mmCIF file with all atom_site columns, N, CA and C in Angstrom:
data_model
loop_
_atom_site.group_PDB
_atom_site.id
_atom_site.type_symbol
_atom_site.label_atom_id
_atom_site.label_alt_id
_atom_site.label_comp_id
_atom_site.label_asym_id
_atom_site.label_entity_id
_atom_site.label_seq_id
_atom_site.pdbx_PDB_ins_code
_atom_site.Cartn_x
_atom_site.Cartn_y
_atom_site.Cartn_z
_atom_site.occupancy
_atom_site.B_iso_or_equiv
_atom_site.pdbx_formal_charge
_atom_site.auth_seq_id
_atom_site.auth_comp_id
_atom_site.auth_asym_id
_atom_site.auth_atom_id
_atom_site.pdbx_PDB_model_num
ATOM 1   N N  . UNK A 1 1  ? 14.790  -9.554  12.204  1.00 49.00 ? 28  UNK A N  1
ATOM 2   C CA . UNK A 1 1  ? 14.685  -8.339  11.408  1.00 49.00 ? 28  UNK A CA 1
ATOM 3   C C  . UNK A 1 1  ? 13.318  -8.276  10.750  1.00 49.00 ? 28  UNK A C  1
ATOM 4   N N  . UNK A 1 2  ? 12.511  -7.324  10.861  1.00 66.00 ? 29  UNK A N  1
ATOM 5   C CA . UNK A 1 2  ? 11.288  -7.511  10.202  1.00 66.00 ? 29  UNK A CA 1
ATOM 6   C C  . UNK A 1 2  ? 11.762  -6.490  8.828   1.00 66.00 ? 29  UNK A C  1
ATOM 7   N N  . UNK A 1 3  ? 10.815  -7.140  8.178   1.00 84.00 ? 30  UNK A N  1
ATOM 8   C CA . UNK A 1 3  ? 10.548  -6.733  6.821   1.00 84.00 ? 30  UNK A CA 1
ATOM 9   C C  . UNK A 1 3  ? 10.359  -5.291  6.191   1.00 84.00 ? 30  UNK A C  1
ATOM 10  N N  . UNK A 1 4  ? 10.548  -4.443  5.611   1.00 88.00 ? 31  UNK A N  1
ATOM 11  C CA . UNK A 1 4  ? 10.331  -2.413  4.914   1.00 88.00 ? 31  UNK A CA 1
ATOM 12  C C  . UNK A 1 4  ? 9.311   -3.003  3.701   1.00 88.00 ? 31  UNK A C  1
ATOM 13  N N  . UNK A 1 5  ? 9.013   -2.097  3.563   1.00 88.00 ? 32  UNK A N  1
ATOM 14  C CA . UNK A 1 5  ? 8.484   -1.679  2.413   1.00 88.00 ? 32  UNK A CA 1
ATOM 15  C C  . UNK A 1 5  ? 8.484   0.267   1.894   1.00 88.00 ? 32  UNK A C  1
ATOM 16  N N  . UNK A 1 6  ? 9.495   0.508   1.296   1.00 90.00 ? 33  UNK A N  1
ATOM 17  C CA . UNK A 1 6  ? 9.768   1.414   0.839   1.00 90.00 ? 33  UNK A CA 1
ATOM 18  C C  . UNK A 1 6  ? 8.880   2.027   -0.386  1.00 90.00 ? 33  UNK A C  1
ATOM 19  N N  . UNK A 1 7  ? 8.485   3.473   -0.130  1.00 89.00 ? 34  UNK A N  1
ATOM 20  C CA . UNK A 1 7  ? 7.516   3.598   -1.236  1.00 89.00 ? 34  UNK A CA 1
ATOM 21  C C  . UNK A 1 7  ? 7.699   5.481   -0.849  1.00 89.00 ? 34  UNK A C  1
ATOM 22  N N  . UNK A 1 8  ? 7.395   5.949   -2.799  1.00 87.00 ? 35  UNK A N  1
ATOM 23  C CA . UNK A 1 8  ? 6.731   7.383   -2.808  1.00 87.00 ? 35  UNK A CA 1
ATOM 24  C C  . UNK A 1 8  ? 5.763   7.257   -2.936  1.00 87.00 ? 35  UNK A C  1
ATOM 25  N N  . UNK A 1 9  ? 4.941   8.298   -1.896  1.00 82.00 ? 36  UNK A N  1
ATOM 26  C CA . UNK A 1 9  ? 3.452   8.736   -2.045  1.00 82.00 ? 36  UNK A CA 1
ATOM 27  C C  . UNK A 1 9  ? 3.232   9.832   -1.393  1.00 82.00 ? 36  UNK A C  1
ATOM 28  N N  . UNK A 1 10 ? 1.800   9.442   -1.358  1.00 79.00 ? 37  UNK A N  1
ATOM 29  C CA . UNK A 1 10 ? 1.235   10.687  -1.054  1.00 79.00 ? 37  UNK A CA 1
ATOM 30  C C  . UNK A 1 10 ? 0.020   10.249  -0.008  1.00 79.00 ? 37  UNK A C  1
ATOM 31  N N  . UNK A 1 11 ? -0.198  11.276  1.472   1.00 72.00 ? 38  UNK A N  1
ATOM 32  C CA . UNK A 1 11 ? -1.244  11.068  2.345   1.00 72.00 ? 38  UNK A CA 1
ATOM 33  C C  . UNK A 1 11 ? -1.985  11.997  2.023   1.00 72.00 ? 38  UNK A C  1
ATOM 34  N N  . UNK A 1 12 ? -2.796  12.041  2.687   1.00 72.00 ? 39  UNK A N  1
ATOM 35  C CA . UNK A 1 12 ? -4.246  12.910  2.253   1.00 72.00 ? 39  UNK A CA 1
ATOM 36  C C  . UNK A 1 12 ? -4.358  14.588  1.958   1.00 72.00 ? 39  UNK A C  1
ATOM 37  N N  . UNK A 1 13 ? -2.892  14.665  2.823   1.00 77.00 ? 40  UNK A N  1
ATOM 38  C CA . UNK A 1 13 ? -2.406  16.682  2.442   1.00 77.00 ? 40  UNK A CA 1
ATOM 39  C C  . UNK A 1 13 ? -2.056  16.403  0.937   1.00 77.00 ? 40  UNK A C  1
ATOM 40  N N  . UNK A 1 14 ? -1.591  14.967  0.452   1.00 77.00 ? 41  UNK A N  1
ATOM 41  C CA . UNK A 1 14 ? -1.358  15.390  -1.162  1.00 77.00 ? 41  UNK A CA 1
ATOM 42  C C  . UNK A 1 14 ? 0.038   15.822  -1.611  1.00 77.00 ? 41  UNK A C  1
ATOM 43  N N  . UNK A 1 15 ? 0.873   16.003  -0.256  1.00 82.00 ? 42  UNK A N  1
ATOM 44  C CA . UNK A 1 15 ? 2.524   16.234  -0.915  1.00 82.00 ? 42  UNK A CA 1
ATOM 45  C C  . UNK A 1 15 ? 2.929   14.982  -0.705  1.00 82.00 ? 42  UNK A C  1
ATOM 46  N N  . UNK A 1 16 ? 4.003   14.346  -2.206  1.00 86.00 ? 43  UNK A N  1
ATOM 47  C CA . UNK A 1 16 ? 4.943   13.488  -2.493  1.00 86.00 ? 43  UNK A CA 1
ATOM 48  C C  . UNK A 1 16 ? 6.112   13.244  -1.491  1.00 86.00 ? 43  UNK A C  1
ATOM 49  N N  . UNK A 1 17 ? 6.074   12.267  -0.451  1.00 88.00 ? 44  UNK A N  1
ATOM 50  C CA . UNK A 1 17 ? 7.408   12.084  0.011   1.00 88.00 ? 44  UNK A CA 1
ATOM 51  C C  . UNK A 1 17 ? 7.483   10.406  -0.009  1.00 88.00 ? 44  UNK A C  1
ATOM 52  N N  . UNK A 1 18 ? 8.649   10.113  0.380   1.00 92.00 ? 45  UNK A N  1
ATOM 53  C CA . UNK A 1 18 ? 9.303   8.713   1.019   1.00 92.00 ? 45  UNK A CA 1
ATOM 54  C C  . UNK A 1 18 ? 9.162   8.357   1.767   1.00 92.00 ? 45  UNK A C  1
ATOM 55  N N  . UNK A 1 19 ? 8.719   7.332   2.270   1.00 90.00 ? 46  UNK A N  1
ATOM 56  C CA . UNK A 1 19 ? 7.739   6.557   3.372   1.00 90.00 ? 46  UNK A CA 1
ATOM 57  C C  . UNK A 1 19 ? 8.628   5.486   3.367   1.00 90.00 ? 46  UNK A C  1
ATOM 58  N N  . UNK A 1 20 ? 8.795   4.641   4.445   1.00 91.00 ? 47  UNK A N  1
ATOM 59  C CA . UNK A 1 20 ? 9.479   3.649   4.898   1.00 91.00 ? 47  UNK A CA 1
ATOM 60  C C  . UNK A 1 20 ? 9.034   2.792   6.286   1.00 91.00 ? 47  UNK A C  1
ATOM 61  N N  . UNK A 1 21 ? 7.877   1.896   5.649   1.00 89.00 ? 48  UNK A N  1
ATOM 62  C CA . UNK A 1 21 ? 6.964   1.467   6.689   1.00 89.00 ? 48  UNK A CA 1
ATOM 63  C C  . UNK A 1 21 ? 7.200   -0.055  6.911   1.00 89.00 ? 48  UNK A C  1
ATOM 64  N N  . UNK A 1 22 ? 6.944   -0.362  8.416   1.00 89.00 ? 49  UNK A N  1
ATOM 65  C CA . UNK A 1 22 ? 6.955   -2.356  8.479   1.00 89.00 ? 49  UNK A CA 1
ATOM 66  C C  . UNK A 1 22 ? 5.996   -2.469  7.848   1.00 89.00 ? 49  UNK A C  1
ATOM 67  N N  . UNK A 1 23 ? 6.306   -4.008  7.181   1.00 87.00 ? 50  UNK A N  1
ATOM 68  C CA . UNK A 1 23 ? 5.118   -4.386  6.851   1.00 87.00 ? 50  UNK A CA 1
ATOM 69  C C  . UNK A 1 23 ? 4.391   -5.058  8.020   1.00 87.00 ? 50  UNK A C  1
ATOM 70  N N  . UNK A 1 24 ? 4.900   -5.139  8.943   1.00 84.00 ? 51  UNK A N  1
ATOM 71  C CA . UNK A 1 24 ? 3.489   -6.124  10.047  1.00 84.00 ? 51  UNK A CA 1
ATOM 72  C C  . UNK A 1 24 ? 2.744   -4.739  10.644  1.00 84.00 ? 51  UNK A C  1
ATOM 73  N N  . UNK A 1 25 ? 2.708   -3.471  10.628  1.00 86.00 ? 52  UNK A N  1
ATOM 74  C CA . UNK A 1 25 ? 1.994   -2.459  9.979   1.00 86.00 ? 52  UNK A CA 1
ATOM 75  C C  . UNK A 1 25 ? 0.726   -2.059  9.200   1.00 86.00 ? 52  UNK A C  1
ATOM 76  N N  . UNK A 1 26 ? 0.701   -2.752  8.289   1.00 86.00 ? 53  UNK A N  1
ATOM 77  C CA . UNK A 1 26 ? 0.049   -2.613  6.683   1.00 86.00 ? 53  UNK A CA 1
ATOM 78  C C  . UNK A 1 26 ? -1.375  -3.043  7.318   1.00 86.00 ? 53  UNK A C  1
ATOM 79  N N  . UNK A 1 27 ? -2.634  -2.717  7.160   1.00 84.00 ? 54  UNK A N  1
ATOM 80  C CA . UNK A 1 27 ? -3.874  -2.943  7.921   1.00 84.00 ? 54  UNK A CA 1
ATOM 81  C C  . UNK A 1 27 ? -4.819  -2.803  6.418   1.00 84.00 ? 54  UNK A C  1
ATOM 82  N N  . UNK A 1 28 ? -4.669  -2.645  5.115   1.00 83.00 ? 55  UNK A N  1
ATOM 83  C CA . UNK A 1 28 ? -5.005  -2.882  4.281   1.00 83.00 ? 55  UNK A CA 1
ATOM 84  C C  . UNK A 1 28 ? -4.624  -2.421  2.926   1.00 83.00 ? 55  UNK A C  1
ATOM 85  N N  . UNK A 1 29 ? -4.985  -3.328  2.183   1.00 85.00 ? 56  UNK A N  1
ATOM 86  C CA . UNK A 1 29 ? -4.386  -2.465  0.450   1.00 85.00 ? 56  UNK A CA 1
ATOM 87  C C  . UNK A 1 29 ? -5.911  -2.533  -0.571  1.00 85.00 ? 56  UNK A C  1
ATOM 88  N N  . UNK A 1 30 ? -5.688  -1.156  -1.410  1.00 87.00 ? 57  UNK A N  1
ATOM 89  C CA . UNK A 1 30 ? -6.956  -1.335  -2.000  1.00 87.00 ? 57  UNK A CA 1
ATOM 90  C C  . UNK A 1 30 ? -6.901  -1.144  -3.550  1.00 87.00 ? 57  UNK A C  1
ATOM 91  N N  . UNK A 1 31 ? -7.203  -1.134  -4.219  1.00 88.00 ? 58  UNK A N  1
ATOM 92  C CA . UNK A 1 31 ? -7.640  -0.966  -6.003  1.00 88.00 ? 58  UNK A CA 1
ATOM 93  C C  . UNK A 1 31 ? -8.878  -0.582  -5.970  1.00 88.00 ? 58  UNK A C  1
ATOM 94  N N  . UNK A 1 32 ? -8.712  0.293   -6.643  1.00 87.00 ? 59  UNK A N  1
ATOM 95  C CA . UNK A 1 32 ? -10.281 0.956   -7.118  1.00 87.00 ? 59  UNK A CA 1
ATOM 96  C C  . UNK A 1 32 ? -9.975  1.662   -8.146  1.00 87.00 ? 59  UNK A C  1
ATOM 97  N N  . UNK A 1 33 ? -11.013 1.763   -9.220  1.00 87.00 ? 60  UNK A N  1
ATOM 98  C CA . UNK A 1 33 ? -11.380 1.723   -10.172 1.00 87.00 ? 60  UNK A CA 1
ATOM 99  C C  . UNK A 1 33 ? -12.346 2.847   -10.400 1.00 87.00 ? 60  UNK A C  1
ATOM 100 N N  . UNK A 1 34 ? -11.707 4.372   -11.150 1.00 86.00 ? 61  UNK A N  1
ATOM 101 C CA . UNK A 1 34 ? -12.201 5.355   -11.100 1.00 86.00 ? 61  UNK A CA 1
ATOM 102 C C  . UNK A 1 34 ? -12.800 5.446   -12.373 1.00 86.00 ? 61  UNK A C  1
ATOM 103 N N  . UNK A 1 35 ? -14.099 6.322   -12.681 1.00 88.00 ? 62  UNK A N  1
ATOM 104 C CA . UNK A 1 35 ? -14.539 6.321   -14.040 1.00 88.00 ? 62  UNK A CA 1
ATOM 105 C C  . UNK A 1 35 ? -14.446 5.329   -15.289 1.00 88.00 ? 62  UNK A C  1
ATOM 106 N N  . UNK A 1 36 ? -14.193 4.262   -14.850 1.00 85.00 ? 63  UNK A N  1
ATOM 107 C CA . UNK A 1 36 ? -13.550 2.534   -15.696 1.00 85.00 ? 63  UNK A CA 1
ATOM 108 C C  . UNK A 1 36 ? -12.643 2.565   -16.354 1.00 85.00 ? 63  UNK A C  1
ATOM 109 N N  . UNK A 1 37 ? -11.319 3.648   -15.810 1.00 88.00 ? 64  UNK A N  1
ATOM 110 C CA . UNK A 1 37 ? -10.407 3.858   -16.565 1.00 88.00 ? 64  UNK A CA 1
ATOM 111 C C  . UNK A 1 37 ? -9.061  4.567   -16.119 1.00 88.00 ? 64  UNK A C  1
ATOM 112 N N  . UNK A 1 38 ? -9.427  4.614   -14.819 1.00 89.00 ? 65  UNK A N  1
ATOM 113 C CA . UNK A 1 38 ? -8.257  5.612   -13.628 1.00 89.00 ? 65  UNK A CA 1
ATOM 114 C C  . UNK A 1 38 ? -8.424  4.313   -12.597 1.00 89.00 ? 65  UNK A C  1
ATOM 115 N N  . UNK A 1 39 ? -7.626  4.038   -12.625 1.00 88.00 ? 66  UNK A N  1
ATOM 116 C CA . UNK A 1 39 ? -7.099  2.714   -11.317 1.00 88.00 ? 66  UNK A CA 1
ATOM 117 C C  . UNK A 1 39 ? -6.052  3.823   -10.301 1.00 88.00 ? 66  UNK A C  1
ATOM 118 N N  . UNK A 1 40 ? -6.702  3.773   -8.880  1.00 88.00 ? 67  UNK A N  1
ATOM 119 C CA . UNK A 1 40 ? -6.190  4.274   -8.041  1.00 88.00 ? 67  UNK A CA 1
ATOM 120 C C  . UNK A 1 40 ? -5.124  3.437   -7.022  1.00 88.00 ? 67  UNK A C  1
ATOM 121 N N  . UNK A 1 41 ? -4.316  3.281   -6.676  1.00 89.00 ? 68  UNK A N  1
ATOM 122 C CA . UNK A 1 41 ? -3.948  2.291   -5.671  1.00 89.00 ? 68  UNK A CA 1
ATOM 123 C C  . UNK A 1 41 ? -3.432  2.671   -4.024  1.00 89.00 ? 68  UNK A C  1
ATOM 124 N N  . UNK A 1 42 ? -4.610  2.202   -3.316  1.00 88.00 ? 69  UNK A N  1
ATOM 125 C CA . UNK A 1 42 ? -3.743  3.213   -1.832  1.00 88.00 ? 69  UNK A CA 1
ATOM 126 C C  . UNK A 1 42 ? -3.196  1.679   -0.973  1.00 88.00 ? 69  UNK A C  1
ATOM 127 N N  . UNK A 1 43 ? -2.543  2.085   0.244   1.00 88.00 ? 70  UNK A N  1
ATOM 128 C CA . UNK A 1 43 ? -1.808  1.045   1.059   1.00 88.00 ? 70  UNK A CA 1
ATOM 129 C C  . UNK A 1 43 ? -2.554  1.798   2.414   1.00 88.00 ? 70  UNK A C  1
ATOM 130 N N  . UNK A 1 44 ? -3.372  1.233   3.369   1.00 87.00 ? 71  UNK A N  1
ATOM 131 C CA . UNK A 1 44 ? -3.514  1.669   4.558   1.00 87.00 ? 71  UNK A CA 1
ATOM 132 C C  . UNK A 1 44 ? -2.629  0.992   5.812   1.00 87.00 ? 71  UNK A C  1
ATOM 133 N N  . UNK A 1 45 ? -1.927  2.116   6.393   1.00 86.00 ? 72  UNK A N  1
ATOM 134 C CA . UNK A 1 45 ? -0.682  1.875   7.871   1.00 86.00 ? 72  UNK A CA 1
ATOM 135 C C  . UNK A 1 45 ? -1.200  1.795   8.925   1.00 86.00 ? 72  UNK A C  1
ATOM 136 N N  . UNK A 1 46 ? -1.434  1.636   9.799   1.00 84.00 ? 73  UNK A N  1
ATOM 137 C CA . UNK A 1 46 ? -2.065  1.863   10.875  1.00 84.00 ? 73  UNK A CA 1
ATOM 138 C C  . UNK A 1 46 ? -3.649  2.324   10.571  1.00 84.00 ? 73  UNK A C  1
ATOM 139 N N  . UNK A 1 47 ? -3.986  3.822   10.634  1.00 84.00 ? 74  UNK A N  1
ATOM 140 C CA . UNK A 1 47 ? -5.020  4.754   10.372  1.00 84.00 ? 74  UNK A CA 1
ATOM 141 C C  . UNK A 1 47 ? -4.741  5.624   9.308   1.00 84.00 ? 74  UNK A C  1
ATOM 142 N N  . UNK A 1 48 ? -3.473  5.122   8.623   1.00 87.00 ? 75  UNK A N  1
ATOM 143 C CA . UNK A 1 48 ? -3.239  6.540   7.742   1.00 87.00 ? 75  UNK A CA 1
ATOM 144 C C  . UNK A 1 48 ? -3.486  5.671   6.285   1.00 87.00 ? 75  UNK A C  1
ATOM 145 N N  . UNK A 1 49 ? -3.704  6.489   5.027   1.00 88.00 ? 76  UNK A N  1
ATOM 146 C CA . UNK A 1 49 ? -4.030  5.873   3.626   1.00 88.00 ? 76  UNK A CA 1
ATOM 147 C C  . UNK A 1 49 ? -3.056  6.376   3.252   1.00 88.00 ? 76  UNK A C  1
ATOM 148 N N  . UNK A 1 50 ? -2.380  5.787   2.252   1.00 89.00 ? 77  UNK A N  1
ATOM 149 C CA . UNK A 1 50 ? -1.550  6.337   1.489   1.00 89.00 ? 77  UNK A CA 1
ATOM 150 C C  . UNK A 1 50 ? -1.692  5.600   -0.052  1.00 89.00 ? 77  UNK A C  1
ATOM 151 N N  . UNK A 1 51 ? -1.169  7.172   -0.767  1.00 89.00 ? 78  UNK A N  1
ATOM 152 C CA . UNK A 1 51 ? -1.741  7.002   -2.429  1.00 89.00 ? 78  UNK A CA 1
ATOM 153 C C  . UNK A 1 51 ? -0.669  6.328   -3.171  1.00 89.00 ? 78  UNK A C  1
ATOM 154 N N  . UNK A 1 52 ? -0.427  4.967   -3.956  1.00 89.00 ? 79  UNK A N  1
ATOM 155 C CA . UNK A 1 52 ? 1.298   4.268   -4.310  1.00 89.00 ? 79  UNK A CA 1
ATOM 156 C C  . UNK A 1 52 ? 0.737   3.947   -5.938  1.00 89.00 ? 79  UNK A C  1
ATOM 157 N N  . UNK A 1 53 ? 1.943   3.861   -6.225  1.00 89.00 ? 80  UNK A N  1
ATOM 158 C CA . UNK A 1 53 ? 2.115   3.291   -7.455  1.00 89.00 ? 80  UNK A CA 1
ATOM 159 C C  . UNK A 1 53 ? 1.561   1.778   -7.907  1.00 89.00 ? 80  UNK A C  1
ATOM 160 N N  . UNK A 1 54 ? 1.829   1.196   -8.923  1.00 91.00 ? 81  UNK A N  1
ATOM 161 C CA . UNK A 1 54 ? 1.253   0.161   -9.061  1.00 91.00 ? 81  UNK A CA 1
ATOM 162 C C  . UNK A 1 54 ? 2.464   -1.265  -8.959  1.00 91.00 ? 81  UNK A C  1
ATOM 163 N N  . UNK A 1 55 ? 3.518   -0.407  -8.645  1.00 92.00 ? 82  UNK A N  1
ATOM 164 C CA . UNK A 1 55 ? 4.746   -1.459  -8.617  1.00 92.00 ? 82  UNK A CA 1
ATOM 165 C C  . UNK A 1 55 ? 4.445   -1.644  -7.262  1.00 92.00 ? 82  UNK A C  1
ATOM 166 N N  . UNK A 1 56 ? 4.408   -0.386  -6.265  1.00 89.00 ? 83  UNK A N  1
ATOM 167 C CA . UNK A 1 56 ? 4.958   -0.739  -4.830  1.00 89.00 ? 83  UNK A CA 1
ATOM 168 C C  . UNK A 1 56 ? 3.642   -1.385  -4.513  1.00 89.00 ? 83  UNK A C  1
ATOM 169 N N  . UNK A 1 57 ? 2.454   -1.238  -5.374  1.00 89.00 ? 84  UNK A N  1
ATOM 170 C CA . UNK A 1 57 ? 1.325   -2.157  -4.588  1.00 89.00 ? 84  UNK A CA 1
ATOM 171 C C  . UNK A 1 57 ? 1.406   -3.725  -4.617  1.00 89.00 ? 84  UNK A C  1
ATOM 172 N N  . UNK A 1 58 ? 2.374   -3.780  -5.926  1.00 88.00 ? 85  UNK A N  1
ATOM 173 C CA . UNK A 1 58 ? 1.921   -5.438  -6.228  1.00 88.00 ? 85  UNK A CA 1
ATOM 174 C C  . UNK A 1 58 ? 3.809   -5.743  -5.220  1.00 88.00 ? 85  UNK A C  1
ATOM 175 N N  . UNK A 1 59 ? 4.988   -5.258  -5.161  1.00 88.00 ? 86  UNK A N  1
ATOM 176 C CA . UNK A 1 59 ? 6.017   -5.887  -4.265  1.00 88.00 ? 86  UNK A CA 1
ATOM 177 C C  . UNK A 1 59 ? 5.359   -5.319  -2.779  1.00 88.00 ? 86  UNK A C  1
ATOM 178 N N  . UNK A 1 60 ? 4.396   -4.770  -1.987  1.00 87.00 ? 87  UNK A N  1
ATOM 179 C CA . UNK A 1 60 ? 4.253   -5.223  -0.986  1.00 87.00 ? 87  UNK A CA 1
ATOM 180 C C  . UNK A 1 60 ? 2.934   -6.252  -0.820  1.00 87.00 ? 87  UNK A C  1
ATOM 181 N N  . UNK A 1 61 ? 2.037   -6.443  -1.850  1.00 85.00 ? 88  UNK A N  1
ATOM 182 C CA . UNK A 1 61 ? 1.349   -8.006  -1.584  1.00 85.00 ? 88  UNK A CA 1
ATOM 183 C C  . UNK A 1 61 ? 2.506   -9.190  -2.261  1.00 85.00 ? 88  UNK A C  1
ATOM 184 N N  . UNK A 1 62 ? 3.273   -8.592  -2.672  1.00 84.00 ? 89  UNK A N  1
ATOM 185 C CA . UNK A 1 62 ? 4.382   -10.292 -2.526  1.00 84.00 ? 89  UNK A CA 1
ATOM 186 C C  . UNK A 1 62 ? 5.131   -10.039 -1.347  1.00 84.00 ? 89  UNK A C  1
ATOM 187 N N  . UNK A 1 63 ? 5.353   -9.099  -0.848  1.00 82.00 ? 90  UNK A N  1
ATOM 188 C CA . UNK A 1 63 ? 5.955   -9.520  0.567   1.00 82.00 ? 90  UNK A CA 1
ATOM 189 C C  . UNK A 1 63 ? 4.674   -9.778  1.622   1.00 82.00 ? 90  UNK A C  1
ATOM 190 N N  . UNK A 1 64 ? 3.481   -9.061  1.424   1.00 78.00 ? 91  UNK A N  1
ATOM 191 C CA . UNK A 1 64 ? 2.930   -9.594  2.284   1.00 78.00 ? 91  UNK A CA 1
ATOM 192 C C  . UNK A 1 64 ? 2.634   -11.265 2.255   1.00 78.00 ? 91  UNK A C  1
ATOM 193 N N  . UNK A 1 65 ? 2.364   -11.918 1.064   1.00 73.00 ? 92  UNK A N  1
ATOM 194 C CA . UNK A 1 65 ? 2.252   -13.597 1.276   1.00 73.00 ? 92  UNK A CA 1
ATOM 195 C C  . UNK A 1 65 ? 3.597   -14.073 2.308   1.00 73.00 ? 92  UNK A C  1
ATOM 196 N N  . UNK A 1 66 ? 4.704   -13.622 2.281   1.00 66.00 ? 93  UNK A N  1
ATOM 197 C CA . UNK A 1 66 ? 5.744   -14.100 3.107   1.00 66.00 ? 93  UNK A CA 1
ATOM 198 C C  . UNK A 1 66 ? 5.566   -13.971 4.679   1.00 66.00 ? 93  UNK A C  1
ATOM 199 N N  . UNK A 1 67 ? 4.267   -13.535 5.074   1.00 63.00 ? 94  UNK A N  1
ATOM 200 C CA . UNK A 1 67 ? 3.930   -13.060 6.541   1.00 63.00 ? 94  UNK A CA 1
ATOM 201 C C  . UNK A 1 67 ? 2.743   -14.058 6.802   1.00 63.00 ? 94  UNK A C  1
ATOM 202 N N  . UNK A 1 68 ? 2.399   -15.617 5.999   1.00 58.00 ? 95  UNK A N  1
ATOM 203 C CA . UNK A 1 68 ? 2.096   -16.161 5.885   1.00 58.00 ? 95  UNK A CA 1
ATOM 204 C C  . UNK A 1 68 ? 0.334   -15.687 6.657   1.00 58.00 ? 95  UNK A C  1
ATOM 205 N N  . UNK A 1 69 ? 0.428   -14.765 5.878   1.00 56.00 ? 96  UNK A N  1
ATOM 206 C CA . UNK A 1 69 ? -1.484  -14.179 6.486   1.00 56.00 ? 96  UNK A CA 1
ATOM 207 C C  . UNK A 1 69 ? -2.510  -15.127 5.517   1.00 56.00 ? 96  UNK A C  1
ATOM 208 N N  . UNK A 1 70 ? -3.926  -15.235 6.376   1.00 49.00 ? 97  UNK A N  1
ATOM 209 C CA . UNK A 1 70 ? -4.725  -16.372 5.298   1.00 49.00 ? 97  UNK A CA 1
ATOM 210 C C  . UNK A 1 70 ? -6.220  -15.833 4.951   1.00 49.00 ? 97  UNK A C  1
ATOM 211 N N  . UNK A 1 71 ? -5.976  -14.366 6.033   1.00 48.00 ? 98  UNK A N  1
ATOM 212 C CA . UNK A 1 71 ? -7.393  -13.738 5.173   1.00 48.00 ? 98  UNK A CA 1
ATOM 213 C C  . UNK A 1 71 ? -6.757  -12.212 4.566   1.00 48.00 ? 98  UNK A C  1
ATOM 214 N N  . UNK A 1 72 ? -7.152  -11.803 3.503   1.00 52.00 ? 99  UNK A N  1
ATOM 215 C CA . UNK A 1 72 ? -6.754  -10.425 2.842   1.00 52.00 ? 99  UNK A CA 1
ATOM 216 C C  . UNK A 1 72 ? -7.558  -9.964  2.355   1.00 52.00 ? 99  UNK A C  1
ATOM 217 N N  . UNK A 1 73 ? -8.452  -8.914  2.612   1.00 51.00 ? 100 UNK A N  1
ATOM 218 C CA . UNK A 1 73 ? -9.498  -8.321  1.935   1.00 51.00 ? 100 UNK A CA 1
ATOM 219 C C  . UNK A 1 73 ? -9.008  -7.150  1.285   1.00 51.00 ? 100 UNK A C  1
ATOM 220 N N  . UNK A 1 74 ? -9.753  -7.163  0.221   1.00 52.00 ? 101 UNK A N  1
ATOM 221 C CA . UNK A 1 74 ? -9.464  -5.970  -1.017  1.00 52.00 ? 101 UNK A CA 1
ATOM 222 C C  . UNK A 1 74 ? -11.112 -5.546  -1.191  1.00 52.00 ? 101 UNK A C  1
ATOM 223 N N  . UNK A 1 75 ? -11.241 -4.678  -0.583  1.00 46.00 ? 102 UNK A N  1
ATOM 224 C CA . UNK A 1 75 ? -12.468 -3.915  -1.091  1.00 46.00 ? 102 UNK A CA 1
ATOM 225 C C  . UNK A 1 75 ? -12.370 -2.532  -1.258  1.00 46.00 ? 102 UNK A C  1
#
């Protein structure tokens, strides 16, 4: 059984829905840091970005350590 990661967001049209993606999927996660005071958080799927909360960012990098990956870039 592979692993979900369930999340509301938003892709680049900007409407709110429910997403329900594998995580062996997930091709990057990012933090950035708007005006030193707006923290953005997206999850990239394949080719697509998507805009998440700050819960679903930090429970899918704890599920991602369980996929025993040993490089993770955050830029």
């Amino acid at each position: 059984m592979s692993e979900t990661v369930k999340f509301r967001g938003s892709s680049n049209d900007g409407v709110i829905r429910m997403y329900e993606k594998q995580i062996s999927d997930i091709t990057g996660l990012n933090i950035d840091i708007q005006n030193k005071k707006i923290v953005v958080y997206t999850i990239k799927i394949k080719n697509r970005i998507y805009y998440i909360n700050k819960d679903v960012f930090f429970e899918t990098l704890d599920k991602l350590k369980n996929l025993n990956l040993h490089d993770i870039n955050f830029s």
